[in-house]
Coordinates of C-alpha atoms in Angstrom, one line a residue:
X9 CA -3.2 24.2 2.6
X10 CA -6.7 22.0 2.3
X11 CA -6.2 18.7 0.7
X12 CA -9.0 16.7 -0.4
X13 CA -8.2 12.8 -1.2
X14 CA -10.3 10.6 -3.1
X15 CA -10.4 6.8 -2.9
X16 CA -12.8 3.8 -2.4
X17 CA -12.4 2.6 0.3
X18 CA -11.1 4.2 3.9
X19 CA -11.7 3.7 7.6
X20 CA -13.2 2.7 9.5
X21 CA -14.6 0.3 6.5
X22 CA -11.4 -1.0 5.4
X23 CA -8.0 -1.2 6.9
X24 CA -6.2 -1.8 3.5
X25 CA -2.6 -1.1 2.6
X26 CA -3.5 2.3 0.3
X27 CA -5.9 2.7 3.1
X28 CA -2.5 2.6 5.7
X29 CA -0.3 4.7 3.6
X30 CA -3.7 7.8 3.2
X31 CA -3.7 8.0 7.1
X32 CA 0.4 8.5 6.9
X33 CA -0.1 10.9 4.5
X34 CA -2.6 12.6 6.4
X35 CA -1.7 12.3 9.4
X36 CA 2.0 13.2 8.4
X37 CA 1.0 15.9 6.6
X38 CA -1.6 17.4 9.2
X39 CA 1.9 17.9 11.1
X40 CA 3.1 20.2 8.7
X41 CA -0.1 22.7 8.8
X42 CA -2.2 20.8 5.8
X43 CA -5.8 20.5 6.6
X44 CA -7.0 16.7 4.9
X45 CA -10.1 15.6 4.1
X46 CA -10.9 12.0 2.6
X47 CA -14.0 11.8 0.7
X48 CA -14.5 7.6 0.3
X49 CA -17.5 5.1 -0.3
X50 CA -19.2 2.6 2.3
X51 CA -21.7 -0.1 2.5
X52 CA -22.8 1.9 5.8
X53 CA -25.8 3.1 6.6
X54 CA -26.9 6.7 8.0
X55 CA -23.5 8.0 7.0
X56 CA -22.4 11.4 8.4
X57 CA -19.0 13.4 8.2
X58 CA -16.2 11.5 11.3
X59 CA -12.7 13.0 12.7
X60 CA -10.1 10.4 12.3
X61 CA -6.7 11.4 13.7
X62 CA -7.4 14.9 12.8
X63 CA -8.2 15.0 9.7
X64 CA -12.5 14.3 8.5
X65 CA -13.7 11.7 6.4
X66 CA -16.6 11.8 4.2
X67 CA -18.7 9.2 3.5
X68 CA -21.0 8.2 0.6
X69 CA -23.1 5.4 -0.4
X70 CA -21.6 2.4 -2.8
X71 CA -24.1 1.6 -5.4
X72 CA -22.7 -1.1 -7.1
X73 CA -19.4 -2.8 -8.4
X74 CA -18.8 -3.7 -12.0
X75 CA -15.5 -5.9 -12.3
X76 CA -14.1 -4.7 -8.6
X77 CA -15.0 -1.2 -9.9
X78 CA -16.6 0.7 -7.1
X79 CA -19.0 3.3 -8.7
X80 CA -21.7 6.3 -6.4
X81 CA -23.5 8.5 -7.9
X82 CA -23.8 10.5 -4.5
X83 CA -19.8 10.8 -4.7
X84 CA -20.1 12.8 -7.8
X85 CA -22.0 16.0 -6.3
X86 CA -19.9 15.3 -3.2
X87 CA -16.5 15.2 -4.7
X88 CA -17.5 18.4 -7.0
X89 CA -18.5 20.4 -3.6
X90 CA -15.3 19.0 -1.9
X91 CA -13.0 19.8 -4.3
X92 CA -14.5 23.6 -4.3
X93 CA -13.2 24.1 -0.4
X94 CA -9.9 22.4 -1.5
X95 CA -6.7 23.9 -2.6
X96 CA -5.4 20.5 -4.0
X97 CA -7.7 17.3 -4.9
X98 CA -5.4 14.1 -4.7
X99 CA -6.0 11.1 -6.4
X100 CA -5.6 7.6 -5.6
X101 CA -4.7 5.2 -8.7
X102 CA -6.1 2.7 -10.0
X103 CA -9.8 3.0 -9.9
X104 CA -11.4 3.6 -13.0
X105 CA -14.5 5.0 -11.5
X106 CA -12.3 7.7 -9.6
X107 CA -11.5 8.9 -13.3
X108 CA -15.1 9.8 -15.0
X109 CA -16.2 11.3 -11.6
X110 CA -13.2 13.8 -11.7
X111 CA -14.7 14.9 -15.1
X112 CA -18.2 14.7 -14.3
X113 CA -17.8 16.4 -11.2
X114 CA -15.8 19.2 -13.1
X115 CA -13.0 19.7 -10.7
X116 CA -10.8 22.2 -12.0
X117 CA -8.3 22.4 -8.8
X118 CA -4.3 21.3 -8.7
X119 CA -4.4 17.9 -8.6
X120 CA -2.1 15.1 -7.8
X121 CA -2.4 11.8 -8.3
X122 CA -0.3 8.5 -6.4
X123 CA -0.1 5.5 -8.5
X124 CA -0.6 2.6 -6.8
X125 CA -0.4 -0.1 -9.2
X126 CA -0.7 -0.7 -12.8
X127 CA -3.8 -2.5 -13.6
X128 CA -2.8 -6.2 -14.3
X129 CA -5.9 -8.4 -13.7
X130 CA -8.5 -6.7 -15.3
X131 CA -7.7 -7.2 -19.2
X132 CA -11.3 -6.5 -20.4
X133 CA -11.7 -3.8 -19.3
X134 CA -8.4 -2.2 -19.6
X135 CA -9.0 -2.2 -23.1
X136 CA -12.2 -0.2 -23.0
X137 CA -10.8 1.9 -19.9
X138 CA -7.5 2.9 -21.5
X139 CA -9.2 6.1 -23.7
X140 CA -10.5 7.6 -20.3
X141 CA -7.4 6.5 -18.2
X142 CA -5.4 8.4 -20.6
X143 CA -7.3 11.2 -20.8
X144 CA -7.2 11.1 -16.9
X145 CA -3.2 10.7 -16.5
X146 CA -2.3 13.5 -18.7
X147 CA -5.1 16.0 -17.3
X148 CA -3.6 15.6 -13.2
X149 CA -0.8 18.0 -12.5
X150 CA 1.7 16.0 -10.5
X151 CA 1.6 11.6 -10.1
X152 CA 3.3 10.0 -7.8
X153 CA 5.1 6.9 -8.0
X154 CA 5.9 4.7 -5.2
X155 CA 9.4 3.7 -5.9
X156 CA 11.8 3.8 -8.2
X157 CA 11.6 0.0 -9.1
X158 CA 7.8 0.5 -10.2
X159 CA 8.9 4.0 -12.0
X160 CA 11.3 2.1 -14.3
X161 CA 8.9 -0.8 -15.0
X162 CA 5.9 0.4 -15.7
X163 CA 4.8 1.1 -19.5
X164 CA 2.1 3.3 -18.3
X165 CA 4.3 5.6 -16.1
X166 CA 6.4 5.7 -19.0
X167 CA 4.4 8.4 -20.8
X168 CA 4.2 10.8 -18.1
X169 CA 7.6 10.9 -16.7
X170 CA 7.9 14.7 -17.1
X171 CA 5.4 15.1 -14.4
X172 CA 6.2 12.0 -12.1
X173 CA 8.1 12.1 -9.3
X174 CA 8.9 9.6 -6.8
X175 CA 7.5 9.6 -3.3
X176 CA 8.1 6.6 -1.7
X177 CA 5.5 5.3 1.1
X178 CA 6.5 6.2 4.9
X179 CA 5.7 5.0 8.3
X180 CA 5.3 6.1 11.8
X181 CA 5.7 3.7 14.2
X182 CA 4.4 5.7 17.2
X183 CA 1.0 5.5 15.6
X184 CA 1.2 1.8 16.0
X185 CA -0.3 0.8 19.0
X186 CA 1.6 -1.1 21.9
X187 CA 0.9 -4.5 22.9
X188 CA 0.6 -5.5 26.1
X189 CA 2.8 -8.3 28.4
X190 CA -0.2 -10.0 28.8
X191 CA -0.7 -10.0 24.9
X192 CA 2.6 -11.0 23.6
X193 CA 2.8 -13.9 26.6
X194 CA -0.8 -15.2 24.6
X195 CA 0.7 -14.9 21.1
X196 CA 3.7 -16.5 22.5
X197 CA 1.8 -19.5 24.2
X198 CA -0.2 -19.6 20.9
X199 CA 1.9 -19.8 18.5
X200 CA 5.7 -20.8 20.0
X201 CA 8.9 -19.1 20.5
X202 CA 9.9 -19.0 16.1
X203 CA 7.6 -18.9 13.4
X204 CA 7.2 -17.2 9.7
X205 CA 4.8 -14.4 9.6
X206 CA 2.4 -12.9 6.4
X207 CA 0.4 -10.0 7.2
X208 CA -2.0 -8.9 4.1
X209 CA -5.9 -9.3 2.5
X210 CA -5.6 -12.7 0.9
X211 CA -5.8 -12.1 -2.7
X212 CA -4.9 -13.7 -5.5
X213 CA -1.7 -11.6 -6.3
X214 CA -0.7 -12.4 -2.8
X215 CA 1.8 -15.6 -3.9
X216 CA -0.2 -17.4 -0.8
X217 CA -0.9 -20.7 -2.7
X218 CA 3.2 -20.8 -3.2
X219 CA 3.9 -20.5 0.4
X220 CA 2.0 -23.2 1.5
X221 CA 3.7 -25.1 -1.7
X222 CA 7.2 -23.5 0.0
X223 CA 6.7 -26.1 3.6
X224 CA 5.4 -28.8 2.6
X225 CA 6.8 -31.1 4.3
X226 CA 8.9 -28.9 6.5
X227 CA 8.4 -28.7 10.0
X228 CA 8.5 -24.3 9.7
X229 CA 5.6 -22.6 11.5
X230 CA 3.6 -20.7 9.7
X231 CA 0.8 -17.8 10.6
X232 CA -0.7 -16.0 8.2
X233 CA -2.9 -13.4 9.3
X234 CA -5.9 -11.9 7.4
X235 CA -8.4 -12.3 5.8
X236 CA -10.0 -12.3 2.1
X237 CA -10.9 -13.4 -1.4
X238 CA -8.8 -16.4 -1.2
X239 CA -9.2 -17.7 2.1
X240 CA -11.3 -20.7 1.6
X241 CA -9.4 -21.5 -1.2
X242 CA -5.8 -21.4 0.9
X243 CA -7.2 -23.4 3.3
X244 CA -8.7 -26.5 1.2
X245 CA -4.9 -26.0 -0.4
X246 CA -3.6 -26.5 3.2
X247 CA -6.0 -29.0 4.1
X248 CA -5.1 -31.4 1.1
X249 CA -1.5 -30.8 1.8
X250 CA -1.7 -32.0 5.5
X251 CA -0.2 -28.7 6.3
X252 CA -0.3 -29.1 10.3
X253 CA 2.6 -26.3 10.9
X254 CA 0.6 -23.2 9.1
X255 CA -2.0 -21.6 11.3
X256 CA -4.4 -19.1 9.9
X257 CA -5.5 -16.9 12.2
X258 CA -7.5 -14.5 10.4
X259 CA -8.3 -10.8 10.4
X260 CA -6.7 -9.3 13.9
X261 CA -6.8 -5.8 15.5
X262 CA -3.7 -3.5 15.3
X263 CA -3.0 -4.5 18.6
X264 CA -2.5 -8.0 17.7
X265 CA -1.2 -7.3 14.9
X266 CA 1.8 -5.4 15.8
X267 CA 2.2 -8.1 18.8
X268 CA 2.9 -11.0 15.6
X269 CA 5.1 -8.3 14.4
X270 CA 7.4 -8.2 17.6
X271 CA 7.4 -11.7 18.4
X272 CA 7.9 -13.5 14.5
X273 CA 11.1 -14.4 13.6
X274 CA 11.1 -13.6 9.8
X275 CA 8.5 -12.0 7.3
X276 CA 8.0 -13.5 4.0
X277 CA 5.6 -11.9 1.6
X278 CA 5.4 -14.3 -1.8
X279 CA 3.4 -12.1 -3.6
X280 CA 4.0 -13.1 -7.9
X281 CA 2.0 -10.8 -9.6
X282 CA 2.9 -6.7 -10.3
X283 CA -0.8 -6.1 -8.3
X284 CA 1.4 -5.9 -5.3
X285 CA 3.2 -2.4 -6.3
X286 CA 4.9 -2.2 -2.7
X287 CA 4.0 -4.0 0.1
X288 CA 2.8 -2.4 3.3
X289 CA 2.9 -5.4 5.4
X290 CA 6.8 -6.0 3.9
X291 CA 7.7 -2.7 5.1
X292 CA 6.1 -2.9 8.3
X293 CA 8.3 -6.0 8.9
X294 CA 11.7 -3.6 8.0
X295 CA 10.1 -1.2 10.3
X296 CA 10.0 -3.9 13.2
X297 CA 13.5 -5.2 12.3
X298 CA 12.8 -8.3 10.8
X299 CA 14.5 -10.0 7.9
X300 CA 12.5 -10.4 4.8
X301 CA 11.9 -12.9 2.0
X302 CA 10.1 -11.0 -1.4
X303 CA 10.1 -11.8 -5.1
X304 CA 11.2 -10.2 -8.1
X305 CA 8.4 -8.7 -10.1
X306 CA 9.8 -5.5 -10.9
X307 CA 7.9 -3.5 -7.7
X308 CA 8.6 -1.6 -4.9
X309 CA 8.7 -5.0 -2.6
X310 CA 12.6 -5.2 -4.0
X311 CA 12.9 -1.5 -2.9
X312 CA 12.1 -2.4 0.4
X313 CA 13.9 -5.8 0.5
X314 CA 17.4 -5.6 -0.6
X315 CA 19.0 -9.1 -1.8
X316 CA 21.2 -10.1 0.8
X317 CA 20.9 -7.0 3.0
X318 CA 17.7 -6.6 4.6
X319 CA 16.7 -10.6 3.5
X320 CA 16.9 -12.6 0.8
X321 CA 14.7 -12.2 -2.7
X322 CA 13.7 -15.1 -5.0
X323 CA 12.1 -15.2 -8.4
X324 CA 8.0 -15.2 -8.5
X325 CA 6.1 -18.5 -7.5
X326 CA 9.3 -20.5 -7.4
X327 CA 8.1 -22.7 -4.3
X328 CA 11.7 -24.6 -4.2
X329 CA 13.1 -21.2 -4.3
X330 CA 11.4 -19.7 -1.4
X331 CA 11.4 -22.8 0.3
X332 CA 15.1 -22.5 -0.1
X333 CA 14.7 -19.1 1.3
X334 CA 13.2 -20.2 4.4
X335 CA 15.7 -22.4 5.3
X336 CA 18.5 -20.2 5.4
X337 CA 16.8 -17.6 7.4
X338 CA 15.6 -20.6 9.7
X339 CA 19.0 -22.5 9.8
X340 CA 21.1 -19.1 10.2
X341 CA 19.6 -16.8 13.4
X342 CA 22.8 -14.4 13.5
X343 CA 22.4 -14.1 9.4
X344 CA 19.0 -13.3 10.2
X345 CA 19.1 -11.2 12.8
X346 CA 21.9 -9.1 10.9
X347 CA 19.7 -8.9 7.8
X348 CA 16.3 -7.9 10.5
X349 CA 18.7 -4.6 11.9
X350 CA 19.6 -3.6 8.1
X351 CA 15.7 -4.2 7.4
X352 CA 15.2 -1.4 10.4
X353 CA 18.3 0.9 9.4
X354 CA 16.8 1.2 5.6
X355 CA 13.3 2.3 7.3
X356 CA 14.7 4.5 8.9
X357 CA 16.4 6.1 6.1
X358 CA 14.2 5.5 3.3
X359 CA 10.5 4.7 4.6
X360 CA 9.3 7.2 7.4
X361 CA 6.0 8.7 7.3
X362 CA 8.0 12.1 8.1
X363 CA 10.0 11.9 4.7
X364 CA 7.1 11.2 3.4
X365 CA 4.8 14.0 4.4
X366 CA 7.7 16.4 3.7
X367 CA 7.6 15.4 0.3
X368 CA 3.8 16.0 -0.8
X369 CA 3.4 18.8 1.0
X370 CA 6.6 20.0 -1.1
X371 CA 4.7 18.5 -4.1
X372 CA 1.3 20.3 -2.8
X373 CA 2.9 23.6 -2.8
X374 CA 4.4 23.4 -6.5
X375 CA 1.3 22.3 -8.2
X376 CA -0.4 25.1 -6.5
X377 CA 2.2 27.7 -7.4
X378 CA 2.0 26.5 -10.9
X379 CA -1.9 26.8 -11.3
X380 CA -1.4 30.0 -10.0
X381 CA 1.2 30.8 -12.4
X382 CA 3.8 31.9 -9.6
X383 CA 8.0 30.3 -9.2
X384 CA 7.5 27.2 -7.7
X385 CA 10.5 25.2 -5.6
X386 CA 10.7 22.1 -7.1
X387 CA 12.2 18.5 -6.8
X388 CA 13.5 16.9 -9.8
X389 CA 12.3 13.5 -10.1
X390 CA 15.2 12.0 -8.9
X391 CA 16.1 14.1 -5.8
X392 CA 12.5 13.4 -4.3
X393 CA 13.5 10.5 -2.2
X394 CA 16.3 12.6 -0.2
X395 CA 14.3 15.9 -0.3
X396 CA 17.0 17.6 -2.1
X397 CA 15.9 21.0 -3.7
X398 CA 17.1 21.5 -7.2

């Protein structure tokens, strides 16, 4: 089986979320016999074909962005001669330009496509997108939601729930790298023995501006790491608030990364806004065994983070309310402690980048099988996350 995926962005440019969860998928899948290829766009110069865990990426030149829209020519004659050594072409939603080119570029191969996120910023152009988008969604064989949460809330899934199924991300933690003694005793110097951890791009969806809001005048260490869109704008925020406990310390290496994850006491992730459809960062917390604070909005951040199991969920941009939050986690270490091993436990039931894998390259095989008009073994849409064959 040779799968071809198709998104903006991928590494080594960016080491995004969707960009995390399309090396799982390859690299889960790549387990299981599928050969991947990732054809993506870059800034880069002299661009030539790389090996990235074992599966090849594919590079082309961005040309320009029109309202975050990421458009290449050069990806057009790319993704058409792609798509012709392919046996399935899979999709990577929402990214308007990703649409036209799968027309222009004639790809007539089984196709599946994983919904990411609704498009919720954007209004403008959702208006004059939504003809093609359309078009788009009910010419893919298979899409993909996310969770369960997102599959009941969305309007747009809504239409095409004969041919979604739910796939919920995964992760494998031996891909992680390990950090160090020496490492985690410089975090630990650093930072202190308890503190709050974020992990994500600092956009505006990202609920940052209600976090700092959240400790104000608390005395709870905070260290949000990344970096982004919002990032002056956070820290003038912290600046005028005389936030002396929050310490940004920017975009880090995996390395470091997963040494914040091991040492912080709890995760909360704020995001307000139904741009965040899931939260890799949140579940990387479950998958180091920490308790969780995440809003409502209707997204797979409440399928990670069960109320009052894995850690505690509040509504959107409530500062008080996640302030609140804190506290408890802070003032209660068994409580959270308890909550951080039920955070691991669903991971490992739910969330692992073997389930995962097992799943599309299930969901591979049956759009294949139809295209070529042949009985299929399918999953109904609600026996996908346990793998149970109907």
């Amino acid at each position: 089986m040779r799968v071809l995926h198709f998104y903006k962005t991928y590494y080594p440019d960016s080491v995004g979320g969707i960009e995390q969860v399309i090396r799982q998928m390859c690299v889960g899948t790549g387990r299981l016999g599928v050969t991947n290829t990732v054809l993506s766009l870059s800034r880069e110069k002299n661009l030539v074909p790389i090996t990235v865990e074992g599966h090849t990426v594919h590079r082309v030149p961005l040309d320009f962005e029109l309202l975050s829209n990421a458009c290449s020519v050069a990806s057009l004659g790319a993704l058409a001669r792609l798509a012709q050594e392919a046996d399935v072409v899979h999709y990577h939603f929402p990214w308007p330009f990703m649409d036209l080119a799968h027309f222009l570029a004639r790809v007539n191969k089984p196709t599946v496509l994983t919904y990411h996120s609704d498009i919720v910023r954007q209004k403008k152009l959702l208006r004059l997108y939504k003809p093609l988008k359309q078009r788009f969604l009910r010419s893919v064989d298979a899409i993909v939601a996310t969770s369960p949460n997102y599959m009941e809330s969305s309007e747009v899934l809504a239409r095409y729930r004969d041919k979604t199924r739910i796939i919920t991300y995964g992760l494998d933690q031996r891909t992680y790298p390990q950090p160090g003694p020496a490492l985690l005793a410089y975090w630990r110097q650093r930072l202190g023995p308890k503190f709050f951890l974020f992990v994500g791009v600092l956009r505006y969806y990202k609920g940052l501006h209600v976090l700092l809001e959240a400790v104000a005048g608390t005395d709870y260490p905070v260290v949000i790491v990344g970096a982004g869109p919002e990032e002056a704008a956070l820290k003038a925020q912290a600046a005028r608030l005389g936030l002396t406990n929050v310490v940004f310390v920017g975009a880090v290496g995996e390395e470091d990364k997963v040494a914040l994850l091991t040492l912080c006491y709890a995760m909360p992730f704020p995001s307000h806004l139904r741009s965040e459809a899931f939260g890799i960062s949140l579940l990387e917390g479950a998958m180091y065994g920490k308790p969780l604070i995440s809003c409502e909005i209707g997204s797979g951040t409440t399928y990670i983070n069960i109320d009052g199991e894995t850690g505690l969920v509040t509504p959107p941009a409530d500062a008080q309310a996640l302030r609140a939050a804190m506290r408890t986690l802070w003032d209660n270490p068994k409580m959270a402690r308890e909550m951080g091993a039920r955070a691991a436990a669903r991971f490992d039931a739910i969330f692992t980048a073997e389930k995962m894998a097992a799943n599309y390259a299930a969901l591979y095989s049956e759009v294949v099988a139809r295209r070529e008009g042949r009985p299929a073994v399918t999953l109904s849409p609600a026996a996908w996350q346990t793998g149970t064959r109907d």
